[in-house]
Short mmCIF file of C-alpha atoms and ligand atoms in Angstrom, two decimals:
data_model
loop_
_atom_site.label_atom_id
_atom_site.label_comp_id
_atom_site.label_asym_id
_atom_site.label_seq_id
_atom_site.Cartn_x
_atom_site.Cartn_y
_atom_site.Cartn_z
CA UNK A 1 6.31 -58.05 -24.07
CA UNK A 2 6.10 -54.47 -24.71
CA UNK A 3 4.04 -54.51 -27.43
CA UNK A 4 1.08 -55.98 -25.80
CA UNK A 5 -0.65 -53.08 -24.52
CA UNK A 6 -2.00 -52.58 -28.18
CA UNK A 7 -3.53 -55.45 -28.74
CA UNK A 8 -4.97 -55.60 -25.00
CA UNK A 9 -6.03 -52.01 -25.40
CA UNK A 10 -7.80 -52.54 -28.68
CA UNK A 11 -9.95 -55.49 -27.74
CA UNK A 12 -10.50 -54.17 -23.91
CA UNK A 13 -11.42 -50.85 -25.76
CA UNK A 14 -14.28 -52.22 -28.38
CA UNK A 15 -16.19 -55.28 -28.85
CA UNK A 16 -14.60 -54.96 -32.19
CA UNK A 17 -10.91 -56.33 -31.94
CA UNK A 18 -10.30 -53.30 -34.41
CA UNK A 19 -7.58 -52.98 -37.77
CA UNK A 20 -4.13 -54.88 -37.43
CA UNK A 21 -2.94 -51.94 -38.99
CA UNK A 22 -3.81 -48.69 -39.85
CA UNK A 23 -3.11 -46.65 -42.45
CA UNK A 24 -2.78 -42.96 -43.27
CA UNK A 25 -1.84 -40.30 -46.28
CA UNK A 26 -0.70 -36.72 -46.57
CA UNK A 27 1.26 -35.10 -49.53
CA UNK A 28 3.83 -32.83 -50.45
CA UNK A 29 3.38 -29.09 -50.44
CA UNK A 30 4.71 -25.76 -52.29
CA UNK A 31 5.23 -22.34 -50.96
CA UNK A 32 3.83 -19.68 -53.79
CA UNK A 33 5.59 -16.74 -51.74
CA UNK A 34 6.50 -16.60 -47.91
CA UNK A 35 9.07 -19.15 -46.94
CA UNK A 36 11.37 -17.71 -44.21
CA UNK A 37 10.16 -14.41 -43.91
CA UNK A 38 7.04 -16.23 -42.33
CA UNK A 39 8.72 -17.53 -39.49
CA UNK A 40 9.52 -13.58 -38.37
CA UNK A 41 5.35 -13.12 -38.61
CA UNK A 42 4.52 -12.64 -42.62
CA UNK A 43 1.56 -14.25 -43.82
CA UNK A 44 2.90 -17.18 -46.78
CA UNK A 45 0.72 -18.76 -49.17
CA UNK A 46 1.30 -22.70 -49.79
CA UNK A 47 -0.61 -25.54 -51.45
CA UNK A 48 -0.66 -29.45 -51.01
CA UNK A 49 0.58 -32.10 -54.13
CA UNK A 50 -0.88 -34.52 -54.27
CA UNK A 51 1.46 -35.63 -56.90
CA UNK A 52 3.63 -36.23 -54.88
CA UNK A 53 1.96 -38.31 -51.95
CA UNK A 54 2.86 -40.11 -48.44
CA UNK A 55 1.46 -43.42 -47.30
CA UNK A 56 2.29 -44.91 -44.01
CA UNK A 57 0.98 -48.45 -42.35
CA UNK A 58 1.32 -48.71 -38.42
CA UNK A 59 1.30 -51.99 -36.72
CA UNK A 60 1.67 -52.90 -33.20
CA UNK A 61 5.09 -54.24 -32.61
CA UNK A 62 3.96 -57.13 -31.44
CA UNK A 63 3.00 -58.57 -35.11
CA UNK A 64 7.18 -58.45 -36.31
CA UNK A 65 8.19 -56.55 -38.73
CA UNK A 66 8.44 -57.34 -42.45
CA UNK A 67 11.47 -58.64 -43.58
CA UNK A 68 11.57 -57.08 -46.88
CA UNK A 69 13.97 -54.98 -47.68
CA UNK A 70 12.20 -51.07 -48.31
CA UNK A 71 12.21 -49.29 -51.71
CA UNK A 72 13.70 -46.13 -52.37
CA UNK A 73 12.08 -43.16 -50.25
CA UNK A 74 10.78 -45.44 -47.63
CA UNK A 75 11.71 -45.99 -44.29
CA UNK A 76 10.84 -47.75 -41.10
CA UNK A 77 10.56 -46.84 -37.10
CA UNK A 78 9.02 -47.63 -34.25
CA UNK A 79 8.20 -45.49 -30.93
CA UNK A 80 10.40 -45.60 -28.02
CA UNK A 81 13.77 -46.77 -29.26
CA UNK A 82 16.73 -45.32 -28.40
CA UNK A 83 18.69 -42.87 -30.54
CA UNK A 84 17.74 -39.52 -31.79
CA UNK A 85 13.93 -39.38 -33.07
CA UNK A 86 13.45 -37.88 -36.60
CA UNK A 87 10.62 -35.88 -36.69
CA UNK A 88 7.37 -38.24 -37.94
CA UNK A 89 8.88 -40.53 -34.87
CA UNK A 90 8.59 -37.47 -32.42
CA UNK A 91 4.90 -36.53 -33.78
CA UNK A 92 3.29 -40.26 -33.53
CA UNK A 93 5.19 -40.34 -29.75
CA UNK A 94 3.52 -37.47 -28.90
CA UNK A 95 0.16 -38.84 -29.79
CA UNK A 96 0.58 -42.40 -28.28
CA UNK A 97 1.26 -39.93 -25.00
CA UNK A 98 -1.70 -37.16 -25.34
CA UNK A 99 -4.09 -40.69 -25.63
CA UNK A 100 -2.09 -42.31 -22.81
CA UNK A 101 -0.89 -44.99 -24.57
CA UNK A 102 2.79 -43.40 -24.24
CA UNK A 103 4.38 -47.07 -22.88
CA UNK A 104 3.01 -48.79 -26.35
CA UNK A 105 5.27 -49.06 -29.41
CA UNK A 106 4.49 -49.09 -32.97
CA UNK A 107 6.02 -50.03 -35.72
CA UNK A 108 5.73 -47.36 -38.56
CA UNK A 109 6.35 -48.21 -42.49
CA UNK A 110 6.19 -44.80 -43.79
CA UNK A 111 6.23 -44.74 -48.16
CA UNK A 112 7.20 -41.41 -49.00
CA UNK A 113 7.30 -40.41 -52.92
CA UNK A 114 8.40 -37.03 -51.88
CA UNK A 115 12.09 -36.57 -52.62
CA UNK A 116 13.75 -35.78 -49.60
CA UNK A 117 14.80 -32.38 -47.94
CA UNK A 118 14.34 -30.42 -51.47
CA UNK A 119 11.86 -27.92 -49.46
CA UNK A 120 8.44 -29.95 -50.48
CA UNK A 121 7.59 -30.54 -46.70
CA UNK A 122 8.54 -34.48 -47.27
CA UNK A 123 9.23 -34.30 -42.56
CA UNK A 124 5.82 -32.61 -42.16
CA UNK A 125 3.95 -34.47 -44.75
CA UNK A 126 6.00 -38.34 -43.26
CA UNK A 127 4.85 -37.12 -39.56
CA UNK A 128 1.22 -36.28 -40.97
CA UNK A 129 0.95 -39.38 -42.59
CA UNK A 130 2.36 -41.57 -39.34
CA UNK A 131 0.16 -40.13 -37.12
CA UNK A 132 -2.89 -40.60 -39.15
CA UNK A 133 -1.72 -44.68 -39.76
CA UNK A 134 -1.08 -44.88 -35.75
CA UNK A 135 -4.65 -43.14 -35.52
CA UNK A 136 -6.64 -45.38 -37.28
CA UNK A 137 -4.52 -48.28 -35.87
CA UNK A 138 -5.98 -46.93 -32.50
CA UNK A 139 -9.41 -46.27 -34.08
CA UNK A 140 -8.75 -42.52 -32.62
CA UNK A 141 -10.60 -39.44 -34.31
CA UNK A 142 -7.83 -36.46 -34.28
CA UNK A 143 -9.00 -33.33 -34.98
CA UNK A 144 -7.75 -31.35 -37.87
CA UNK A 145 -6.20 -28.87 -35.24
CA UNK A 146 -5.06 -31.68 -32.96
CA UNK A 147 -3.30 -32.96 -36.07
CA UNK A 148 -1.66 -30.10 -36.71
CA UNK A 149 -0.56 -29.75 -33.42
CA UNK A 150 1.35 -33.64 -33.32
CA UNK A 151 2.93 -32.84 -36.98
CA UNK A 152 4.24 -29.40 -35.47
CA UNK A 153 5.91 -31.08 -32.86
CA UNK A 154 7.63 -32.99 -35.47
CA UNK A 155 8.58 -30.10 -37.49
CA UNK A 156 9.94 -28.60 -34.15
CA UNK A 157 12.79 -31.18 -34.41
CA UNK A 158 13.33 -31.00 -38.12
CA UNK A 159 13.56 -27.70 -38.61
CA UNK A 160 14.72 -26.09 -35.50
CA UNK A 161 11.83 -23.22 -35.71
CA UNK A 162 9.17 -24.42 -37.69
CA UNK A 163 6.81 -21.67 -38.18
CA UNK A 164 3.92 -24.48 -38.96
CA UNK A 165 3.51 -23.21 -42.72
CA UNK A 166 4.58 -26.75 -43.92
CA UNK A 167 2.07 -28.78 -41.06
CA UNK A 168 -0.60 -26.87 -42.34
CA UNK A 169 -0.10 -27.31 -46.17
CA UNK A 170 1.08 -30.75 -45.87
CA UNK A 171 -2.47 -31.59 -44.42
CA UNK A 172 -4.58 -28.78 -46.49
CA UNK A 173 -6.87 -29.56 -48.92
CA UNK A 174 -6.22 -26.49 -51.38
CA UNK A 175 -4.52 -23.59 -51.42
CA UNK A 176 -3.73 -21.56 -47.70
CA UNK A 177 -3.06 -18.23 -46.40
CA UNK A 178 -0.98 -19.20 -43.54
CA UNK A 179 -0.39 -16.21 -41.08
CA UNK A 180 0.46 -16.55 -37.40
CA UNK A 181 -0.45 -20.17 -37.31
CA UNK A 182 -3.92 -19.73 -38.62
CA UNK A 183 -4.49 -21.16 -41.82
CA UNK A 184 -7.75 -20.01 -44.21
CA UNK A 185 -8.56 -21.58 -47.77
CA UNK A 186 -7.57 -19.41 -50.32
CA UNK A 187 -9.41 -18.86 -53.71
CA UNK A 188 -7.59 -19.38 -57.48
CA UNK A 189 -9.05 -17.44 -60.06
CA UNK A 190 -6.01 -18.39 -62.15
CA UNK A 191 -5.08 -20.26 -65.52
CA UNK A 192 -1.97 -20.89 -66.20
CA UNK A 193 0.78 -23.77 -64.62
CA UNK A 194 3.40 -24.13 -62.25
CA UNK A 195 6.51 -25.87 -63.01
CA UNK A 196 8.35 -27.26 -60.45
CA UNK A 197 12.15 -28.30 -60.50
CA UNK A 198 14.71 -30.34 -57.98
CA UNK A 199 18.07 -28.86 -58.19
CA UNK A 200 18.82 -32.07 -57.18
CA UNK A 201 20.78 -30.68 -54.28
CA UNK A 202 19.62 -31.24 -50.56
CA UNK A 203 19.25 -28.69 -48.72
CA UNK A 204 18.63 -28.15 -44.88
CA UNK A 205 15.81 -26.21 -43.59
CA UNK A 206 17.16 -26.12 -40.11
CA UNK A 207 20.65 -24.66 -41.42
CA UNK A 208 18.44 -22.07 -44.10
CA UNK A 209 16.41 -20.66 -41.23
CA UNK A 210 19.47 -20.16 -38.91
CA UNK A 211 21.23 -18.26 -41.95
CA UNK A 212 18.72 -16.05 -42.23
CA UNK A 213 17.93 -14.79 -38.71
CA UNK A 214 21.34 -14.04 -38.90
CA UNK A 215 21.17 -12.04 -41.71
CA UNK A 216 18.22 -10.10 -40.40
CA UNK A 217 19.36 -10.10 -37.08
CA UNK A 218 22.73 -7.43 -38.37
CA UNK A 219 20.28 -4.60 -39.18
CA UNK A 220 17.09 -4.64 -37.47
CA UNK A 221 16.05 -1.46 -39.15
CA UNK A 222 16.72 -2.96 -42.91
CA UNK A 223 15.15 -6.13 -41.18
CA UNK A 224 11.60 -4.48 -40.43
CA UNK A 225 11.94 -2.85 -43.97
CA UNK A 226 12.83 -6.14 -45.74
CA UNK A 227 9.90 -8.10 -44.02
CA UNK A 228 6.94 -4.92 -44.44
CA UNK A 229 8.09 -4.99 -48.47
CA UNK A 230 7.78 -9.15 -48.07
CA UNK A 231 4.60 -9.09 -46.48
CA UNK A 232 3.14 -6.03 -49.49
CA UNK A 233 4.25 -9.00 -52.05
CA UNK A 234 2.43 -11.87 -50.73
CA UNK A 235 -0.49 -9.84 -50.04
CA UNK A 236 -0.81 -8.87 -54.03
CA UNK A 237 0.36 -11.87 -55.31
CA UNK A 238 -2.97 -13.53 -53.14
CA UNK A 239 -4.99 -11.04 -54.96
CA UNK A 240 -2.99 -12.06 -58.14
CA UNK A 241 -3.98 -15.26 -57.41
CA UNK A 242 -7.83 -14.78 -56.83
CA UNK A 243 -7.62 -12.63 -59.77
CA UNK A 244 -6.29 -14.65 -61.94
CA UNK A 245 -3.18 -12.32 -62.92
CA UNK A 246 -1.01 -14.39 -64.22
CA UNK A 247 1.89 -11.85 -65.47
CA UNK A 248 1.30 -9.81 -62.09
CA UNK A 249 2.16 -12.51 -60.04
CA UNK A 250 5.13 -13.78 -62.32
CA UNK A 251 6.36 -10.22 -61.71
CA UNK A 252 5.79 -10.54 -57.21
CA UNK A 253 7.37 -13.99 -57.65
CA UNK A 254 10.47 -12.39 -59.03
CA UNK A 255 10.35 -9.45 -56.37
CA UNK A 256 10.59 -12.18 -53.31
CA UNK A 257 12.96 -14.14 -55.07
CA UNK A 258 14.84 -10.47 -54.85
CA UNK A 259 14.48 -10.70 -51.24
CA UNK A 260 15.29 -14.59 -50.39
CA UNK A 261 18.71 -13.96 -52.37
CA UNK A 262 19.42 -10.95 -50.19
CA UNK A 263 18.48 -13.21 -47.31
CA UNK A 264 21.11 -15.44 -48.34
CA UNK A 265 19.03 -18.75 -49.40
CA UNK A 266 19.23 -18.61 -53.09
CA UNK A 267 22.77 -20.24 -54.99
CA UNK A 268 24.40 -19.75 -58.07
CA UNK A 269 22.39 -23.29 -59.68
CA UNK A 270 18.90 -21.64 -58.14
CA UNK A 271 19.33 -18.55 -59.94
CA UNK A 272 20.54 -20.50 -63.34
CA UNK A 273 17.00 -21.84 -62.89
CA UNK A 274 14.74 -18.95 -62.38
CA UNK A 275 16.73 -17.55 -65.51
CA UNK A 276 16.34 -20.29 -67.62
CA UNK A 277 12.73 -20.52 -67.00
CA UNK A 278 12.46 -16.53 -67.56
CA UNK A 279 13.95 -17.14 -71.07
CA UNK A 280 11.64 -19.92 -71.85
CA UNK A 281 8.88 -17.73 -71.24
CA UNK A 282 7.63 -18.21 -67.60
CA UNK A 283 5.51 -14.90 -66.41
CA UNK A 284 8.02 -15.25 -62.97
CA UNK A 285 10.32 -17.78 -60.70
CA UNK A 286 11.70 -18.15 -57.42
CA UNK A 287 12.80 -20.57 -55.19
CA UNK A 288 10.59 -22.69 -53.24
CA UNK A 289 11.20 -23.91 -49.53
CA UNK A 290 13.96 -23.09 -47.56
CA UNK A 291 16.50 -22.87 -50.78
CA UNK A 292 20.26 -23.79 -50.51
CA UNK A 293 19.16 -26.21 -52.84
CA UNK A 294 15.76 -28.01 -52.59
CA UNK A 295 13.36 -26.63 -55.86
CA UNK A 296 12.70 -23.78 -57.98
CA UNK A 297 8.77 -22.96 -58.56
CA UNK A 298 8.03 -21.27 -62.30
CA UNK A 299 4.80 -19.78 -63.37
CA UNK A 300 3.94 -20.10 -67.21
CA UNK A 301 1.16 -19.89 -69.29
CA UNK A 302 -0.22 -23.38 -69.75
CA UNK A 303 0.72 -23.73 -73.70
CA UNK A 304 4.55 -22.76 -72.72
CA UNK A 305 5.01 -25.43 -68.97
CA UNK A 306 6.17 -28.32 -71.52
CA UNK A 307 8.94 -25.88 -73.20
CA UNK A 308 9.68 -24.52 -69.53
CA UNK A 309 9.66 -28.17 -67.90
CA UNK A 310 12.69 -28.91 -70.61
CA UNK A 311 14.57 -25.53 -70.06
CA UNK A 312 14.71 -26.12 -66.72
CA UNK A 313 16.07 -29.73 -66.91
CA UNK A 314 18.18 -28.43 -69.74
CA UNK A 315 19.56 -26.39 -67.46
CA UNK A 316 20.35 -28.75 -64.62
CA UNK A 317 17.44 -29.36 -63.20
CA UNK A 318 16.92 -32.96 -62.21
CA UNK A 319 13.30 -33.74 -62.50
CA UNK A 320 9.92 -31.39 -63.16
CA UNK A 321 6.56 -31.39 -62.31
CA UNK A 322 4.14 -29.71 -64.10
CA UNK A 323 1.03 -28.43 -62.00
CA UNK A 324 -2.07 -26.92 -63.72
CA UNK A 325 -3.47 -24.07 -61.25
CA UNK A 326 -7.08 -25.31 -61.62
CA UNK A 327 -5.91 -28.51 -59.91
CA UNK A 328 -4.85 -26.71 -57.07
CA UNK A 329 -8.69 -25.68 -56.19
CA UNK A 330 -9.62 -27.38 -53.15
CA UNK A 331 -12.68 -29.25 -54.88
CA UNK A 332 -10.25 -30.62 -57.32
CA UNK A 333 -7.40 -31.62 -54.56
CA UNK A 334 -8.12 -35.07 -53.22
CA UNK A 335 -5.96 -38.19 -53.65
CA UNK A 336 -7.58 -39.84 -56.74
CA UNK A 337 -7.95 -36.45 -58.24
CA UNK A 338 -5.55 -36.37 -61.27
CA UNK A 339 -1.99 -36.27 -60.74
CA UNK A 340 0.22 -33.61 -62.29
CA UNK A 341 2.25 -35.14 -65.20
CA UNK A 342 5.36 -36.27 -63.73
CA UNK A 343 8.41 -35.79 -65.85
CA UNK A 344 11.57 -37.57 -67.44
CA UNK A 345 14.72 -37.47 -65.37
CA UNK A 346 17.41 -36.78 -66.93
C1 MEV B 401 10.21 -24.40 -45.15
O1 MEV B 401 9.37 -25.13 -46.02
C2 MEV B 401 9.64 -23.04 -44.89
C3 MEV B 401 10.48 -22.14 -44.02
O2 MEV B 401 9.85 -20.85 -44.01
C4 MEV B 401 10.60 -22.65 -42.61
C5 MEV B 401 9.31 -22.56 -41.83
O3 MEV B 401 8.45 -21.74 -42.17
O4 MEV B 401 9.20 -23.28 -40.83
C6 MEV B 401 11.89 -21.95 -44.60
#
């Protein structure tokens, strides 16, 4: 039976028979400023939420599968079937083949509270999540870079080009400055709140990135220009950030917002956001992710989030979350730390 391996490898391995299952967690993430100009070689700066977390149970296939039928947001694989992989499939493959185990399959229960392809890094944070369950299954230590590694090769698959700012926040413990696919912890100096709100519309990384290498691939000239003013933004708005600026980096947010709608990502229901939250009082807004859908990230003062959170659903917005920038200080990121208030759908 194919999925004897496991078992036989676990018990030949250790005196210990070792877990039935194992278990793992990651979390959403946010980019402040960088998506898509980062894959042509800007830094981007991006946090974890772990509002918004994954949990995923691996179990040999040998012990069945659960009958029960999955809630909403979940899903279920296991290594080495046929059909296209999705990307947390490709990233635990790749580790049951690095640790030689490549002939054993595992069956992957993967609870994901992120909403789907809304530019949150729900792939990256699923694969990081899976691997980490199959890990533990295994009773394998993965190093943080190793990790990164297996949930890029995921991301490789979802998103055509990943650029690795998603593996890397998805699996951070605070804020980053991602640049070249070297990640450094990043200090917040700042008080004040992020607001976060789903368009409700799906959109596809994949489809986003092509768009815009397109778009900068027509003028090459306007293309360096576009990218040296992108990289000037994020670089004040992490000194914003440090700082505590709260106005100055409403103001860069706006700027790259600018420069993602002449990129092409932004819509018509992205831009009613950033303008309703601009009227409510929000310091700056911009889409977050890839865009053609997917969220809209707003920066308030703390006092004003709950009037922004309803301007936003007001207008159209599905669901907000409100994040208070002292939470997103790595000593105050960890899964029991306290989640962001969630808000009412509509
Ligand atoms: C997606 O969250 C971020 C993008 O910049 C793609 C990437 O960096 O891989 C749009």
């Amino acid at each position: 039976m194919n999925g004897h391996p496991v078992r036989e490898r676990i018990r030949h391995n250790s005196t210990d028979p070792g877990p039935v299952a194992g278990v793992g967690h990651s979390y959403a993430k946010a980019i402040l400023l960088g998506e898509h100009t980062v894959v042509h070689g800007t830094p981007a700066i991006a946090f974890p939420l772990p509002a918004l977390p994954v949990r995923a149970v691996a179990r040999p296939a040998f012990a069945g599968t659960e009958a029960d039928v999955l809630a909403a947001g979940h899903f279920r694989f296991r290594t080495g079937e046929a059909g296209s992989a999705s990307g947390p499939r490709v990233a635990v493959e790749e580790a049951l083949r690095r640790w030689g185990l490549g002939d054993d399959i595992v069956d992957v229960v993967v609870e994901c509270d992120i909403p789907l392809a809304r530019g949150l890094g729900s792939s990256a944070a699923c694969a990081g999540a899976a691997v980490r369950a199959v890990a533990e299954l295994y009773g394998r230590a993965v190093a943080p870079g190793t990790l990164y590694e297996l949930v890029q090769c995921g991301e490789q698959v979802a998103h055509g080009r990943a650029s690795g700012i998603d593996a890397s926040a998805v699996l951070a413990s605070g804020p980053i400055w991602f640049h070249e696919g070297t990640a450094r912890p990043m200090t917040v100096g700042l008080d004040a709140a992020l607001v976060i709100a789903d368009t409700g519309v799906p959109g596809s990384t994949q489809h986003a990135v092509a768009g815009v290498r397109r778009v900068l691939d027509r003028d090459r000239a306007a293309a360096d220009r576009l990218l040296a003013e992108a990289t000037d933004l994020i670089t004040a708005a992490a000194t914003d950030l440090s700082g505590g600026h709260a106005a100055a980096l409403g103001t860069t947010m706006l700027a790259f917002q600018r420069l993602l709608t002449e990129l092409g990502v932004s819509t018509p229901h992205i831009d009613t956001l950033v303008t309703a939250a601009l009227d409510a009082g929000a310091y700056g807004a911009k889409l977050t992710g890839a865009g053609l859908g997917g969220c809209v990230l707003a920066l308030t003062a703390t006092d004003l989030a709950p009037a922004v959170g309803t301007a936003l659903r007001r207008a159209g917005a599905v669901r907000t979350w409100t994040v208070p920038t002292a939470s997103l200080r790595s000593d105050a990121l960890s899964l029991s730390a306290s989640r962001p208030e969630r808000e009412t759908h509509r």
